[in-house]
């Protein structure tokens, strides 16, 4: 007999209810690091600028 959902799927009646087995712990507290954000912004800006330049050319 074939089921409509995989065997590893969680019962859909439990949707939205907390499962006690899935608690992983608290998130790691990190400090504010501007250099990572600045690198991400600069990379995104450069790639976008290059893409638009090639698109216009």
PDB file of C-alpha atoms in Angstrom, residues 14-50:
ATOM      1  CA  UNK A  14       0.878  18.739  14.365  1.00  0.00           C
ATOM      2  CA  UNK A  15       1.539  21.787  12.138  1.00  0.00           C
ATOM      3  CA  UNK A  16       2.078  24.887  14.230  1.00  0.00           C
ATOM      4  CA  UNK A  17       2.541  23.003  17.469  1.00  0.00           C
ATOM      5  CA  UNK A  18       5.864  22.905  19.224  1.00  0.00           C
ATOM      6  CA  UNK A  19       7.719  19.623  19.044  1.00  0.00           C
ATOM      7  CA  UNK A  20       9.817  19.098  22.190  1.00  0.00           C
ATOM      8  CA  UNK A  21      12.368  16.961  20.316  1.00  0.00           C
ATOM      9  CA  UNK A  22      13.423  19.770  17.984  1.00  0.00           C
ATOM     10  CA  UNK A  23      14.800  22.265  20.520  1.00  0.00           C
ATOM     11  CA  UNK A  24      18.383  22.934  19.468  1.00  0.00           C
ATOM     12  CA  UNK A  25      19.478  25.465  22.072  1.00  0.00           C
ATOM     13  CA  UNK A  26      20.000  29.181  22.194  1.00  0.00           C
ATOM     14  CA  UNK A  27      21.579  31.223  19.445  1.00  0.00           C
ATOM     15  CA  UNK A  28      25.164  32.330  19.811  1.00  0.00           C
ATOM     16  CA  UNK A  29      25.471  35.968  20.795  1.00  0.00           C
ATOM     17  CA  UNK A  30      27.608  37.790  18.273  1.00  0.00           C
ATOM     18  CA  UNK A  31      29.029  41.261  18.313  1.00  0.00           C
ATOM     19  CA  UNK A  32      28.383  43.901  15.711  1.00  0.00           C
ATOM     20  CA  UNK A  33      30.815  43.376  12.847  1.00  0.00           C
ATOM     21  CA  UNK A  34      30.611  46.151  10.283  1.00  0.00           C
ATOM     22  CA  UNK A  35      33.466  44.891   8.124  1.00  0.00           C
ATOM     23  CA  UNK A  36      31.514  41.783   7.059  1.00  0.00           C
ATOM     24  CA  UNK A  37      28.492  43.900   6.160  1.00  0.00           C
ATOM     25  CA  UNK A  38      30.688  46.339   4.274  1.00  0.00           C
ATOM     26  CA  UNK A  39      32.324  43.516   2.293  1.00  0.00           C
ATOM     27  CA  UNK A  40      28.913  42.094   1.416  1.00  0.00           C
ATOM     28  CA  UNK A  41      27.631  45.509   0.318  1.00  0.00           C
ATOM     29  CA  UNK A  42      30.755  46.267  -1.737  1.00  0.00           C
ATOM     30  CA  UNK A  43      30.652  42.889  -3.478  1.00  0.00           C
ATOM     31  CA  UNK A  44      26.954  43.179  -4.248  1.00  0.00           C
ATOM     32  CA  UNK A  45      27.374  46.739  -5.521  1.00  0.00           C
ATOM     33  CA  UNK A  46      30.361  45.813  -7.716  1.00  0.00           C
ATOM     34  CA  UNK A  47      28.607  42.796  -9.244  1.00  0.00           C
ATOM     35  CA  UNK A  48      25.453  44.827  -9.852  1.00  0.00           C
ATOM     36  CA  UNK A  49      27.459  47.653 -11.415  1.00  0.00           C
ATOM     37  CA  UNK A  50      29.301  45.201 -13.670  1.00  0.00           C
TER      38      UNK A  50
END
